N, C-alpha and C. Protein backbone atom coordinates (compact mmCIF):
# COMPACT_ATOMS: atom_id res chain seq x y z
N UNK A 1 34.39 -11.20 -3.20
CA UNK A 1 33.70 -9.97 -2.85
C UNK A 1 33.06 -10.16 -1.48
N UNK A 2 33.26 -9.25 -0.56
CA UNK A 2 32.69 -9.39 0.79
C UNK A 2 31.16 -9.31 0.75
N UNK A 3 30.56 -9.88 1.77
CA UNK A 3 29.10 -9.94 1.88
C UNK A 3 28.46 -8.55 1.83
N UNK A 4 29.05 -7.58 2.45
CA UNK A 4 28.46 -6.24 2.48
C UNK A 4 28.43 -5.62 1.10
N UNK A 5 29.41 -5.93 0.24
CA UNK A 5 29.38 -5.41 -1.12
C UNK A 5 28.22 -6.00 -1.90
N UNK A 6 27.99 -7.33 -1.73
CA UNK A 6 26.85 -7.97 -2.39
C UNK A 6 25.55 -7.31 -1.96
N UNK A 7 25.43 -7.10 -0.65
CA UNK A 7 24.23 -6.47 -0.11
C UNK A 7 24.06 -5.07 -0.68
N UNK A 8 25.12 -4.31 -0.74
CA UNK A 8 25.08 -2.95 -1.27
C UNK A 8 24.74 -2.97 -2.76
N UNK A 9 25.30 -3.91 -3.51
CA UNK A 9 25.01 -4.02 -4.93
C UNK A 9 23.52 -4.30 -5.15
N UNK A 10 22.96 -5.27 -4.43
CA UNK A 10 21.55 -5.59 -4.58
C UNK A 10 20.68 -4.43 -4.15
N UNK A 11 21.07 -3.77 -3.10
CA UNK A 11 20.32 -2.61 -2.62
C UNK A 11 20.27 -1.53 -3.70
N UNK A 12 21.39 -1.29 -4.35
CA UNK A 12 21.45 -0.28 -5.41
C UNK A 12 20.64 -0.70 -6.62
N UNK A 13 20.69 -1.98 -6.96
CA UNK A 13 19.90 -2.50 -8.08
C UNK A 13 18.41 -2.28 -7.81
N UNK A 14 18.00 -2.58 -6.60
CA UNK A 14 16.59 -2.40 -6.23
C UNK A 14 16.22 -0.92 -6.25
N UNK A 15 17.06 -0.08 -5.74
CA UNK A 15 16.80 1.38 -5.76
C UNK A 15 16.70 1.89 -7.19
N UNK A 16 17.57 1.42 -8.07
CA UNK A 16 17.52 1.83 -9.47
C UNK A 16 16.22 1.36 -10.14
N UNK A 17 15.80 0.14 -9.81
CA UNK A 17 14.56 -0.39 -10.36
C UNK A 17 13.37 0.45 -9.89
N UNK A 18 13.35 0.80 -8.62
CA UNK A 18 12.28 1.65 -8.08
C UNK A 18 12.27 3.00 -8.79
N UNK A 19 13.44 3.59 -8.96
CA UNK A 19 13.54 4.91 -9.61
C UNK A 19 13.02 4.84 -11.05
N UNK A 20 13.42 3.80 -11.80
CA UNK A 20 12.97 3.67 -13.20
C UNK A 20 11.46 3.47 -13.26
N UNK A 21 10.94 2.63 -12.39
CA UNK A 21 9.50 2.36 -12.39
C UNK A 21 8.71 3.58 -11.96
N UNK A 22 9.22 4.33 -11.01
CA UNK A 22 8.52 5.50 -10.49
C UNK A 22 8.51 6.65 -11.48
N UNK A 23 9.52 6.72 -12.34
CA UNK A 23 9.61 7.82 -13.31
C UNK A 23 8.39 7.88 -14.21
N UNK A 24 7.83 6.73 -14.57
CA UNK A 24 6.70 6.72 -15.50
C UNK A 24 5.35 6.84 -14.79
N UNK A 25 5.35 6.81 -13.46
CA UNK A 25 4.09 6.91 -12.72
C UNK A 25 3.53 8.32 -12.86
N UNK A 26 2.20 8.45 -12.86
CA UNK A 26 1.57 9.76 -13.02
C UNK A 26 2.00 10.76 -11.95
N UNK A 27 1.98 12.01 -12.33
CA UNK A 27 2.30 13.09 -11.37
C UNK A 27 1.08 13.96 -11.11
N UNK A 28 0.05 13.83 -11.96
CA UNK A 28 -1.18 14.60 -11.78
C UNK A 28 -2.23 13.70 -11.14
N UNK A 29 -2.82 14.13 -10.03
CA UNK A 29 -3.84 13.29 -9.39
C UNK A 29 -4.96 12.91 -10.35
N UNK A 30 -5.49 11.72 -10.17
CA UNK A 30 -6.58 11.23 -11.00
C UNK A 30 -6.72 9.73 -10.86
N UNK A 31 -7.61 9.18 -11.65
CA UNK A 31 -7.82 7.74 -11.68
C UNK A 31 -7.11 7.22 -12.93
N UNK A 32 -6.30 6.19 -12.77
CA UNK A 32 -5.48 5.67 -13.86
C UNK A 32 -5.63 4.17 -14.02
N UNK A 33 -5.57 3.72 -15.30
CA UNK A 33 -5.42 2.29 -15.57
C UNK A 33 -3.92 2.05 -15.44
N UNK A 34 -3.57 1.01 -14.71
CA UNK A 34 -2.17 0.75 -14.42
C UNK A 34 -1.48 0.00 -15.55
N UNK A 35 -0.15 -0.02 -15.54
CA UNK A 35 0.61 -0.67 -16.61
C UNK A 35 0.29 -2.14 -16.84
N UNK A 36 -0.28 -2.82 -15.87
CA UNK A 36 -0.65 -4.22 -16.09
C UNK A 36 -1.82 -4.30 -17.08
N UNK A 37 -2.53 -3.19 -17.25
CA UNK A 37 -3.66 -3.14 -18.18
C UNK A 37 -4.96 -3.60 -17.58
N UNK A 38 -4.94 -4.15 -16.37
CA UNK A 38 -6.15 -4.69 -15.74
C UNK A 38 -6.56 -3.96 -14.47
N UNK A 39 -5.62 -3.35 -13.79
CA UNK A 39 -5.89 -2.72 -12.50
C UNK A 39 -5.99 -1.21 -12.63
N UNK A 40 -6.61 -0.62 -11.64
CA UNK A 40 -6.78 0.83 -11.60
C UNK A 40 -6.25 1.35 -10.28
N UNK A 41 -5.87 2.62 -10.27
CA UNK A 41 -5.41 3.26 -9.05
C UNK A 41 -5.96 4.68 -9.02
N UNK A 42 -6.35 5.10 -7.82
CA UNK A 42 -6.82 6.47 -7.61
C UNK A 42 -5.69 7.20 -6.90
N UNK A 43 -5.06 8.12 -7.60
CA UNK A 43 -3.94 8.88 -7.06
C UNK A 43 -4.43 10.27 -6.67
N UNK A 44 -4.21 10.64 -5.41
CA UNK A 44 -4.60 11.97 -4.95
C UNK A 44 -3.63 12.44 -3.88
N UNK A 45 -3.73 13.70 -3.55
CA UNK A 45 -2.92 14.27 -2.47
C UNK A 45 -3.84 14.64 -1.32
N UNK A 46 -3.41 14.31 -0.12
CA UNK A 46 -4.20 14.65 1.06
C UNK A 46 -4.02 16.14 1.36
N UNK A 47 -4.76 16.63 2.34
CA UNK A 47 -4.71 18.06 2.66
C UNK A 47 -3.31 18.51 3.08
N UNK A 48 -2.50 17.60 3.59
CA UNK A 48 -1.12 17.98 3.97
C UNK A 48 -0.12 17.78 2.83
N UNK A 49 -0.63 17.41 1.63
CA UNK A 49 0.23 17.26 0.46
C UNK A 49 0.81 15.88 0.25
N UNK A 50 0.51 14.95 1.15
CA UNK A 50 1.02 13.59 1.03
C UNK A 50 0.31 12.86 -0.11
N UNK A 51 1.08 12.16 -0.95
CA UNK A 51 0.49 11.37 -2.03
C UNK A 51 -0.16 10.11 -1.46
N UNK A 52 -1.31 9.77 -2.00
CA UNK A 52 -1.98 8.54 -1.63
C UNK A 52 -2.38 7.83 -2.90
N UNK A 53 -2.17 6.53 -2.95
CA UNK A 53 -2.47 5.70 -4.12
C UNK A 53 -3.36 4.56 -3.65
N UNK A 54 -4.63 4.59 -4.05
CA UNK A 54 -5.57 3.56 -3.63
C UNK A 54 -5.92 2.66 -4.81
N UNK A 55 -5.87 1.36 -4.56
CA UNK A 55 -6.21 0.36 -5.56
C UNK A 55 -7.56 -0.23 -5.18
N UNK A 56 -8.58 -0.16 -6.07
CA UNK A 56 -9.89 -0.72 -5.73
C UNK A 56 -9.78 -2.17 -5.28
N UNK A 57 -10.50 -2.49 -4.21
CA UNK A 57 -10.49 -3.84 -3.69
C UNK A 57 -9.34 -4.14 -2.76
N UNK A 58 -8.47 -3.16 -2.56
CA UNK A 58 -7.31 -3.35 -1.68
C UNK A 58 -7.40 -2.32 -0.56
N UNK A 59 -7.38 -2.77 0.67
CA UNK A 59 -7.55 -1.88 1.81
C UNK A 59 -6.36 -0.96 2.05
N UNK A 60 -5.20 -1.37 1.57
CA UNK A 60 -3.98 -0.62 1.83
C UNK A 60 -3.88 0.64 0.98
N UNK A 61 -3.18 1.62 1.51
CA UNK A 61 -2.84 2.80 0.75
C UNK A 61 -1.39 2.64 0.34
N UNK A 62 -1.11 2.88 -0.93
CA UNK A 62 0.23 2.69 -1.45
C UNK A 62 0.94 4.03 -1.60
N UNK A 63 2.24 3.97 -1.86
CA UNK A 63 3.03 5.14 -2.19
C UNK A 63 3.39 5.03 -3.66
N UNK A 64 3.94 6.08 -4.23
CA UNK A 64 4.37 6.07 -5.63
C UNK A 64 5.32 4.89 -5.87
N UNK A 65 6.28 4.70 -4.97
CA UNK A 65 7.26 3.63 -5.16
C UNK A 65 6.64 2.24 -5.07
N UNK A 66 5.74 2.03 -4.10
CA UNK A 66 5.17 0.69 -3.96
C UNK A 66 4.24 0.37 -5.11
N UNK A 67 3.51 1.36 -5.62
CA UNK A 67 2.66 1.12 -6.79
C UNK A 67 3.52 0.80 -8.00
N UNK A 68 4.58 1.58 -8.18
CA UNK A 68 5.45 1.39 -9.34
C UNK A 68 6.10 0.01 -9.34
N UNK A 69 6.42 -0.50 -8.17
CA UNK A 69 7.07 -1.81 -8.08
C UNK A 69 6.05 -2.94 -8.12
N UNK A 70 5.00 -2.82 -7.30
CA UNK A 70 4.02 -3.90 -7.18
C UNK A 70 3.13 -4.04 -8.40
N UNK A 71 2.86 -2.96 -9.06
CA UNK A 71 1.90 -2.97 -10.15
C UNK A 71 2.61 -2.55 -11.44
N UNK A 72 3.09 -3.51 -12.19
CA UNK A 72 3.85 -3.18 -13.39
C UNK A 72 3.32 -3.97 -14.58
N UNK A 73 3.77 -3.61 -15.74
CA UNK A 73 3.37 -4.30 -16.95
C UNK A 73 3.87 -3.57 -18.18
N UNK A 74 3.38 -4.00 -19.34
CA UNK A 74 3.85 -3.46 -20.61
C UNK A 74 3.06 -2.26 -21.11
N UNK A 75 1.91 -1.99 -20.55
CA UNK A 75 1.07 -0.90 -21.03
C UNK A 75 1.48 0.42 -20.38
N UNK A 76 1.26 1.53 -21.08
CA UNK A 76 1.53 2.82 -20.45
C UNK A 76 0.42 3.14 -19.45
N UNK A 77 0.69 4.03 -18.51
CA UNK A 77 -0.34 4.51 -17.60
C UNK A 77 -1.40 5.20 -18.45
N UNK A 78 -2.67 4.99 -18.14
CA UNK A 78 -3.75 5.62 -18.90
C UNK A 78 -4.67 6.35 -17.93
N UNK A 79 -4.76 7.66 -18.11
CA UNK A 79 -5.64 8.46 -17.23
C UNK A 79 -7.09 8.20 -17.60
N UNK A 80 -7.89 7.91 -16.60
CA UNK A 80 -9.31 7.67 -16.80
C UNK A 80 -10.05 8.97 -16.43
N UNK A 81 -11.27 9.08 -16.86
CA UNK A 81 -12.04 10.28 -16.57
C UNK A 81 -12.91 10.08 -15.35
N UNK A 82 -13.03 11.14 -14.56
CA UNK A 82 -13.91 11.11 -13.40
C UNK A 82 -15.29 11.61 -13.83
N UNK A 83 -16.27 11.50 -12.97
CA UNK A 83 -17.60 12.02 -13.28
C UNK A 83 -17.55 13.54 -13.47
N UNK A 84 -16.69 14.21 -12.72
CA UNK A 84 -16.53 15.65 -12.89
C UNK A 84 -16.02 16.00 -14.28
N UNK A 85 -15.04 15.23 -14.75
CA UNK A 85 -14.53 15.45 -16.11
C UNK A 85 -15.62 15.17 -17.15
N UNK A 86 -16.38 14.11 -16.93
CA UNK A 86 -17.45 13.77 -17.87
C UNK A 86 -18.49 14.88 -17.93
N UNK A 87 -18.88 15.41 -16.77
CA UNK A 87 -19.88 16.49 -16.73
C UNK A 87 -19.36 17.73 -17.45
N UNK A 88 -18.09 18.06 -17.23
CA UNK A 88 -17.50 19.23 -17.90
C UNK A 88 -17.45 19.01 -19.41
N UNK A 89 -17.12 17.80 -19.84
CA UNK A 89 -17.06 17.50 -21.28
C UNK A 89 -18.45 17.57 -21.90
N UNK A 90 -19.45 17.08 -21.21
CA UNK A 90 -20.82 17.15 -21.72
C UNK A 90 -21.25 18.61 -21.86
N UNK A 91 -20.97 19.43 -20.85
CA UNK A 91 -21.29 20.87 -20.94
C UNK A 91 -20.56 21.52 -22.10
N UNK A 92 -19.27 21.17 -22.27
CA UNK A 92 -18.47 21.75 -23.35
C UNK A 92 -19.05 21.39 -24.71
N UNK A 93 -19.38 20.11 -24.90
CA UNK A 93 -19.95 19.67 -26.18
C UNK A 93 -21.30 20.30 -26.44
N UNK A 94 -22.13 20.36 -25.40
CA UNK A 94 -23.46 20.96 -25.56
C UNK A 94 -23.33 22.43 -25.98
N UNK A 95 -22.42 23.14 -25.36
CA UNK A 95 -22.21 24.55 -25.70
C UNK A 95 -21.66 24.69 -27.11
N UNK A 96 -20.68 23.88 -27.47
CA UNK A 96 -20.06 23.95 -28.79
C UNK A 96 -21.06 23.63 -29.90
N UNK A 97 -21.96 22.68 -29.65
CA UNK A 97 -22.95 22.27 -30.66
C UNK A 97 -24.26 23.02 -30.52
N UNK A 98 -24.35 23.94 -29.54
CA UNK A 98 -25.58 24.67 -29.26
C UNK A 98 -26.75 23.70 -29.09
N UNK A 99 -26.50 22.65 -28.32
CA UNK A 99 -27.48 21.60 -28.05
C UNK A 99 -27.80 21.61 -26.56
N UNK A 100 -29.07 21.48 -26.19
CA UNK A 100 -29.38 21.38 -24.76
C UNK A 100 -28.67 20.17 -24.13
N UNK A 101 -28.20 20.33 -22.92
CA UNK A 101 -27.48 19.26 -22.22
C UNK A 101 -28.32 17.99 -22.18
N UNK A 102 -29.61 18.14 -21.94
CA UNK A 102 -30.49 16.96 -21.84
C UNK A 102 -30.50 16.17 -23.14
N UNK A 103 -30.51 16.87 -24.27
CA UNK A 103 -30.52 16.20 -25.57
C UNK A 103 -29.19 15.46 -25.78
N UNK A 104 -28.09 16.11 -25.45
CA UNK A 104 -26.78 15.48 -25.60
C UNK A 104 -26.67 14.24 -24.71
N UNK A 105 -27.16 14.33 -23.48
CA UNK A 105 -27.12 13.18 -22.57
C UNK A 105 -27.96 12.03 -23.14
N UNK A 106 -29.13 12.35 -23.72
CA UNK A 106 -29.95 11.31 -24.34
C UNK A 106 -29.22 10.66 -25.52
N UNK A 107 -28.53 11.46 -26.32
CA UNK A 107 -27.76 10.92 -27.44
C UNK A 107 -26.64 10.01 -26.94
N UNK A 108 -25.94 10.44 -25.92
CA UNK A 108 -24.86 9.62 -25.36
C UNK A 108 -25.41 8.33 -24.76
N UNK A 109 -26.57 8.42 -24.09
CA UNK A 109 -27.20 7.22 -23.52
C UNK A 109 -27.60 6.24 -24.62
N UNK A 110 -28.08 6.77 -25.76
CA UNK A 110 -28.46 5.90 -26.88
C UNK A 110 -27.23 5.18 -27.44
N UNK A 111 -26.13 5.90 -27.55
CA UNK A 111 -24.88 5.29 -28.02
C UNK A 111 -24.44 4.18 -27.06
N UNK A 112 -24.51 4.46 -25.76
CA UNK A 112 -24.13 3.46 -24.75
C UNK A 112 -25.05 2.25 -24.82
N UNK A 113 -26.35 2.46 -25.06
CA UNK A 113 -27.30 1.35 -25.16
C UNK A 113 -26.96 0.45 -26.35
N UNK A 114 -26.59 1.06 -27.47
CA UNK A 114 -26.22 0.28 -28.65
C UNK A 114 -24.96 -0.55 -28.35
N UNK A 115 -23.98 0.09 -27.70
CA UNK A 115 -22.74 -0.63 -27.35
C UNK A 115 -23.03 -1.75 -26.36
N UNK A 116 -23.90 -1.51 -25.38
CA UNK A 116 -24.27 -2.55 -24.41
C UNK A 116 -24.98 -3.71 -25.11
N UNK A 117 -25.86 -3.39 -26.06
CA UNK A 117 -26.58 -4.44 -26.79
C UNK A 117 -25.61 -5.29 -27.61
N UNK A 118 -24.63 -4.63 -28.24
CA UNK A 118 -23.64 -5.38 -29.02
C UNK A 118 -22.82 -6.29 -28.11
N UNK A 119 -22.47 -5.80 -26.94
CA UNK A 119 -21.72 -6.62 -25.99
C UNK A 119 -22.57 -7.80 -25.52
N UNK A 120 -23.85 -7.55 -25.23
CA UNK A 120 -24.74 -8.63 -24.79
C UNK A 120 -24.89 -9.68 -25.89
N UNK A 121 -24.98 -9.24 -27.13
CA UNK A 121 -25.08 -10.18 -28.25
C UNK A 121 -23.82 -11.02 -28.37
N UNK A 122 -22.67 -10.40 -28.18
CA UNK A 122 -21.41 -11.14 -28.23
C UNK A 122 -21.34 -12.18 -27.11
N UNK A 123 -21.77 -11.80 -25.93
CA UNK A 123 -21.80 -12.74 -24.80
C UNK A 123 -22.76 -13.89 -25.11
N UNK A 124 -23.93 -13.55 -25.66
CA UNK A 124 -24.91 -14.58 -26.01
C UNK A 124 -24.35 -15.52 -27.08
N UNK A 125 -23.63 -14.98 -28.06
CA UNK A 125 -23.03 -15.81 -29.11
C UNK A 125 -22.04 -16.79 -28.50
N UNK A 126 -21.21 -16.29 -27.61
CA UNK A 126 -20.23 -17.16 -26.96
C UNK A 126 -20.93 -18.23 -26.14
N UNK A 127 -21.99 -17.82 -25.43
CA UNK A 127 -22.74 -18.79 -24.61
C UNK A 127 -23.40 -19.85 -25.49
N UNK A 128 -23.93 -19.46 -26.66
CA UNK A 128 -24.57 -20.43 -27.56
C UNK A 128 -23.56 -21.42 -28.11
N UNK A 129 -22.33 -20.97 -28.34
CA UNK A 129 -21.31 -21.83 -28.92
C UNK A 129 -20.70 -22.79 -27.90
N UNK A 130 -21.00 -22.59 -26.65
CA UNK A 130 -20.47 -23.44 -25.59
C UNK A 130 -21.04 -24.85 -25.75
N UNK A 131 -20.21 -25.88 -25.63
CA UNK A 131 -20.71 -27.26 -25.77
C UNK A 131 -21.81 -27.57 -24.76
N UNK A 132 -22.89 -28.17 -25.25
CA UNK A 132 -24.03 -28.49 -24.39
C UNK A 132 -23.70 -29.55 -23.36
N UNK A 133 -22.72 -30.38 -23.65
CA UNK A 133 -22.38 -31.47 -22.73
C UNK A 133 -21.28 -31.09 -21.75
N UNK A 134 -20.99 -29.81 -21.65
CA UNK A 134 -19.93 -29.36 -20.76
C UNK A 134 -20.31 -29.61 -19.30
N UNK A 135 -19.36 -30.12 -18.50
CA UNK A 135 -19.66 -30.41 -17.09
C UNK A 135 -19.66 -29.14 -16.23
N UNK A 136 -19.39 -28.00 -16.85
CA UNK A 136 -19.33 -26.74 -16.10
C UNK A 136 -20.73 -26.24 -15.77
N UNK A 137 -20.79 -25.00 -15.37
CA UNK A 137 -22.04 -24.35 -15.00
C UNK A 137 -23.01 -24.40 -16.18
N UNK A 138 -24.30 -24.68 -15.93
CA UNK A 138 -25.28 -24.74 -17.02
C UNK A 138 -25.32 -23.43 -17.80
N UNK A 139 -25.52 -23.55 -19.11
CA UNK A 139 -25.52 -22.42 -20.02
C UNK A 139 -26.52 -21.34 -19.58
N UNK A 140 -27.70 -21.74 -19.17
CA UNK A 140 -28.72 -20.78 -18.76
C UNK A 140 -28.24 -19.96 -17.56
N UNK A 141 -27.50 -20.58 -16.65
CA UNK A 141 -26.99 -19.86 -15.49
C UNK A 141 -25.95 -18.82 -15.90
N UNK A 142 -25.10 -19.18 -16.85
CA UNK A 142 -24.09 -18.23 -17.35
C UNK A 142 -24.79 -17.06 -18.03
N UNK A 143 -25.76 -17.36 -18.88
CA UNK A 143 -26.49 -16.31 -19.59
C UNK A 143 -27.20 -15.40 -18.60
N UNK A 144 -27.86 -15.99 -17.60
CA UNK A 144 -28.58 -15.22 -16.59
C UNK A 144 -27.63 -14.28 -15.85
N UNK A 145 -26.41 -14.75 -15.58
CA UNK A 145 -25.41 -13.93 -14.88
C UNK A 145 -25.13 -12.65 -15.65
N UNK A 146 -25.19 -12.72 -16.99
CA UNK A 146 -24.93 -11.55 -17.82
C UNK A 146 -26.22 -10.84 -18.22
N UNK A 147 -27.34 -11.21 -17.60
CA UNK A 147 -28.60 -10.54 -17.89
C UNK A 147 -29.20 -10.89 -19.23
N UNK A 148 -28.93 -12.11 -19.72
CA UNK A 148 -29.40 -12.52 -21.04
C UNK A 148 -30.45 -13.62 -20.86
N UNK A 149 -31.58 -13.44 -21.52
CA UNK A 149 -32.63 -14.45 -21.53
C UNK A 149 -32.47 -15.26 -22.82
N UNK A 150 -32.03 -16.49 -22.73
CA UNK A 150 -31.78 -17.31 -23.92
C UNK A 150 -33.04 -17.54 -24.74
N UNK A 151 -34.21 -17.51 -24.09
CA UNK A 151 -35.46 -17.70 -24.81
C UNK A 151 -35.77 -16.55 -25.77
N UNK A 152 -35.21 -15.38 -25.49
CA UNK A 152 -35.44 -14.21 -26.35
C UNK A 152 -34.52 -14.18 -27.55
N UNK A 153 -33.52 -15.06 -27.60
CA UNK A 153 -32.55 -15.01 -28.69
C UNK A 153 -32.98 -15.80 -29.88
């Protein structure tokens, strides 16, 4: 097989891979958890209609194809909510339950506080189980990093 056919075959394979990966990428602007399950991307359209894909912590702007190829994994794309969506949902719930927005926000804050406390307790449990003779960072420093006072436990 001549060299140009090999080159053309690989080129087509790569184009097919890009097409398959791009098919599952979001089409509605928003903030998404990416298929790797760990990264996020902010997809929006500029005033001239050009798609822009920004990855937090990365200075570059990506395209649909480069995001689809560079950022892949086994998880489906997951749309995250913006603060605007959250505000609209809070208003909707308050109206549906005939509850003042302030009361609903206080209830949601209380739920978040309970979840934060449970997470802090889990972190503290893990920190307590860490071997005392470990040559790594001192336990108190790890706990302090997570805002936990070991003396209070």
